[in-house]
Coordinates of C-alpha atoms in Angstrom, one line a residue:
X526 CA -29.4 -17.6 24.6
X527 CA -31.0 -21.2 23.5
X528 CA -28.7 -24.3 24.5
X529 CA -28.1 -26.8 22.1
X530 CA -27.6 -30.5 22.5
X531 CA -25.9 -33.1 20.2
X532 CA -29.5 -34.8 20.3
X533 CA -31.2 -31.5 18.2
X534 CA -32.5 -32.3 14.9
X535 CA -29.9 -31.6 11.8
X536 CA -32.7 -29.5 10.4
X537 CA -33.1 -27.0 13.6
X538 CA -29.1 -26.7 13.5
X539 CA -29.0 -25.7 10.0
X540 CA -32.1 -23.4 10.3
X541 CA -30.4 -21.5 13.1
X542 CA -26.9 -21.8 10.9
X543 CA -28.7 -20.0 8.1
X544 CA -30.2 -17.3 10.1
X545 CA -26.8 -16.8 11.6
X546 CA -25.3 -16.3 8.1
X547 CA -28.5 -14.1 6.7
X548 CA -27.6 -11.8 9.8
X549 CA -24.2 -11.6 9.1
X550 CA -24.6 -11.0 5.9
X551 CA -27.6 -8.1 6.2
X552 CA -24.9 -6.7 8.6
X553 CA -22.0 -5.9 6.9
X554 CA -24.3 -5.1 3.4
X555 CA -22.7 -1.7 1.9
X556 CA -26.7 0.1 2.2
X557 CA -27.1 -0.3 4.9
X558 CA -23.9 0.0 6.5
X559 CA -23.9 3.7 4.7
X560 CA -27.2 4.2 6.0
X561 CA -27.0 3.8 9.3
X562 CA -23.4 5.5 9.6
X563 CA -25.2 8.8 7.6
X564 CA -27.8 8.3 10.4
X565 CA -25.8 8.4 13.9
X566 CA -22.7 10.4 12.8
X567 CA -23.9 13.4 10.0
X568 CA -21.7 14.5 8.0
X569 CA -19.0 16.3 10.5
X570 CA -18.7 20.3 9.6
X571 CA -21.8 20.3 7.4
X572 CA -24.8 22.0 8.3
X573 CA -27.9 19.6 8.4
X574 CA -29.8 21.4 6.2
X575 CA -27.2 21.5 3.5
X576 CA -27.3 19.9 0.1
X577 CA -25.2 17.2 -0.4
X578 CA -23.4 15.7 -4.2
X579 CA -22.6 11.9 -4.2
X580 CA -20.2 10.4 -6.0
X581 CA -19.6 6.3 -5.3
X582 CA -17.4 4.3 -6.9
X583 CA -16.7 0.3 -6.3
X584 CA -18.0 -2.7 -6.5
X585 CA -20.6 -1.7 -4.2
X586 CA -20.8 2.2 -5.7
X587 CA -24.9 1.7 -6.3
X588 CA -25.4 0.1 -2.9
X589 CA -23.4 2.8 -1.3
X590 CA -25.3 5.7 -3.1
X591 CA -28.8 3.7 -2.1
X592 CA -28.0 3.7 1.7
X593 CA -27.1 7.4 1.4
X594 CA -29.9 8.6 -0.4
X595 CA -32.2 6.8 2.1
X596 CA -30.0 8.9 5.2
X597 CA -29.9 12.0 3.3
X598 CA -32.9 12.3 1.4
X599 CA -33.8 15.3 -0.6
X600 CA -30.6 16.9 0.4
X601 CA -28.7 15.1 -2.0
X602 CA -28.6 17.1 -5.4
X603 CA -27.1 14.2 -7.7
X604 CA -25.2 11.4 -7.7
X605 CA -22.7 9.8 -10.0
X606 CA -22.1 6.1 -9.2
X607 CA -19.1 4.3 -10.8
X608 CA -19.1 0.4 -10.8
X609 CA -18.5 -2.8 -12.8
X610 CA -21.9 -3.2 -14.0
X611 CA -24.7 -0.5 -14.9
X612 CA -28.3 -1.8 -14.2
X613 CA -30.6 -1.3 -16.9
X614 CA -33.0 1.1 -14.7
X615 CA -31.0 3.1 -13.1
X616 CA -32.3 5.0 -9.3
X617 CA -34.0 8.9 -10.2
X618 CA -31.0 11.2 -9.9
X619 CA -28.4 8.6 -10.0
X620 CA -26.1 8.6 -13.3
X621 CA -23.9 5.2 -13.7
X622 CA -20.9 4.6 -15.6
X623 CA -19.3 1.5 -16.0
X624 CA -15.6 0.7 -15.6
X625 CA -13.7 -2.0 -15.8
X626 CA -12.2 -4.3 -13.2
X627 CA -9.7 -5.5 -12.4
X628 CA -7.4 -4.4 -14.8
X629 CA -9.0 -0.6 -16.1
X630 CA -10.5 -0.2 -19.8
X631 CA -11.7 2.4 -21.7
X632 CA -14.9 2.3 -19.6
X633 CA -12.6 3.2 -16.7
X634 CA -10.6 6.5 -18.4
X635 CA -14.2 7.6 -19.2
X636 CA -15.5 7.2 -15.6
X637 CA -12.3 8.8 -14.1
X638 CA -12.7 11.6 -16.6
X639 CA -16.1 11.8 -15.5
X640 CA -15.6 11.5 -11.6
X641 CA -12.8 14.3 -12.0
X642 CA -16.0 16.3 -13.8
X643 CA -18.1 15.8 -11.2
X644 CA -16.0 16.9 -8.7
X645 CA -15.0 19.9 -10.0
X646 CA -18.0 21.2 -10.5
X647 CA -19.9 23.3 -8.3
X648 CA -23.4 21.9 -8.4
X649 CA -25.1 23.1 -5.7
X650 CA -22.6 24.0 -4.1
X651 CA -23.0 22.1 -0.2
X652 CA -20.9 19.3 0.3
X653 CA -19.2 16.2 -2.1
X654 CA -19.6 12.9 -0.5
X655 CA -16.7 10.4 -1.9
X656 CA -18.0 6.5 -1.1
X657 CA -15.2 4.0 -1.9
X658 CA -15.5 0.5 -2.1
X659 CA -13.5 -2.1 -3.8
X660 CA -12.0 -2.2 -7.0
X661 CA -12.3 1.8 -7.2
X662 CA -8.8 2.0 -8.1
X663 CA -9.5 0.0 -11.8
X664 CA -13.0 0.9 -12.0
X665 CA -12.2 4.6 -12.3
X666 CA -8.5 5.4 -14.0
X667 CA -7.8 9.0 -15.5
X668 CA -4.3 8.8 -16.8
X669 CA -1.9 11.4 -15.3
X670 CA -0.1 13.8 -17.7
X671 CA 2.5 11.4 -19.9
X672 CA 1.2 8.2 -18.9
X673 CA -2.0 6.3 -21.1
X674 CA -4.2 4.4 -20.4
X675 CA -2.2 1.6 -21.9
X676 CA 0.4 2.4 -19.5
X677 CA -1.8 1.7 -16.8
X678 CA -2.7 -1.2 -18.0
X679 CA 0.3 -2.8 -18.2
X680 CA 1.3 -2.1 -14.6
X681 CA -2.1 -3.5 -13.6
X682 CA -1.0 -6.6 -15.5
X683 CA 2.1 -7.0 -14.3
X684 CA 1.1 -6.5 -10.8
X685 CA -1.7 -9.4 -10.7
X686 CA 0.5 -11.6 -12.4
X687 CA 3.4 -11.2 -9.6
X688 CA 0.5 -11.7 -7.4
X689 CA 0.8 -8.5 -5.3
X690 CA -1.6 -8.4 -2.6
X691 CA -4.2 -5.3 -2.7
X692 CA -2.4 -3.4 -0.1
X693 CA 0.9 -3.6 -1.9
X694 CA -1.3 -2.4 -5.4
X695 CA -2.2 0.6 -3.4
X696 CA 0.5 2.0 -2.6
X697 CA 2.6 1.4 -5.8

């Protein structure tokens, strides 16, 4: 490893600060990371050959879905991806909704509705991988049976604004 001395231009320490940051960054970015953990571990209990539904939802749900399609290939049968924005091309075989974040819309009841679709359904048949990233818990919000959207709303509300840490959210 290269020694440094008080007497090395400013410009080589910031060059070499920037590459430390770029390779910090490239390794903890959501494709990749999905990627390579589809690569060394497959999917435990499912054959290798089998086909394979994605469903990713977070703020990373399209980055997610892009480092499993490059892992999996032409095993995967479709993919619903579930995030705060919806680019305007989407990837061949990927359907995006958007919800909303972080207090859950209408955008979010229809992407809940949709993700409880999705799952339920049989495709082809094979195996359902569920990616999670943040923000899944507003970006995809199906009511339960006497509670509205409204309601969940409010409890979002009240929540940020007592300042309740993430964890805490979770298991309210």
């Amino acid at each position: 490893s290269p020694t440094f001395t008080l007497t090395d231009p400013a410009s080589s320490l910031t060059d070499d600060l920037l590459a430390l940051v770029r390779a910090a960054l490239s390794g903890v970015e959501p494709s990749g990371l999905v990627e390579r953990a589809l690569s060394q571990r497959p999917l435990p209990g499912v054959p290798l050959d089998a086909p394979v539904q994605v469903l990713a939802v977070g703020k990373a749900a399209l980055a997610t879905a892009r480092g499993a399609t490059r892992a999996l290939g032409t095993r995967i049968t479709r993919t619903l991806a579930i995030g705060p924005v919806v680019p305007a091309t989407s990837d061949v075989g990927v359907t995006c909704i958007r919800g909303d974040h972080p207090v859950p819309g209408a955008g979010s009841e229809e992407a809940g509705r949709a993700a409880l679709a999705f799952a339920g359904a049989p495709g082809d048949a094979g195996a359902l991988l569920v990616l999670v990233s943040g923000g899944a818990s507003a970006l995809m919000a199906a009511p339960a049976d006497g509670l509205t959207l409204a309601d969940k709303q409010q409890a979002t509300q009240r929540l940020l604004r007592a300042g309740v840490t993430i964890a805490a959210f979770l298991d309210f």
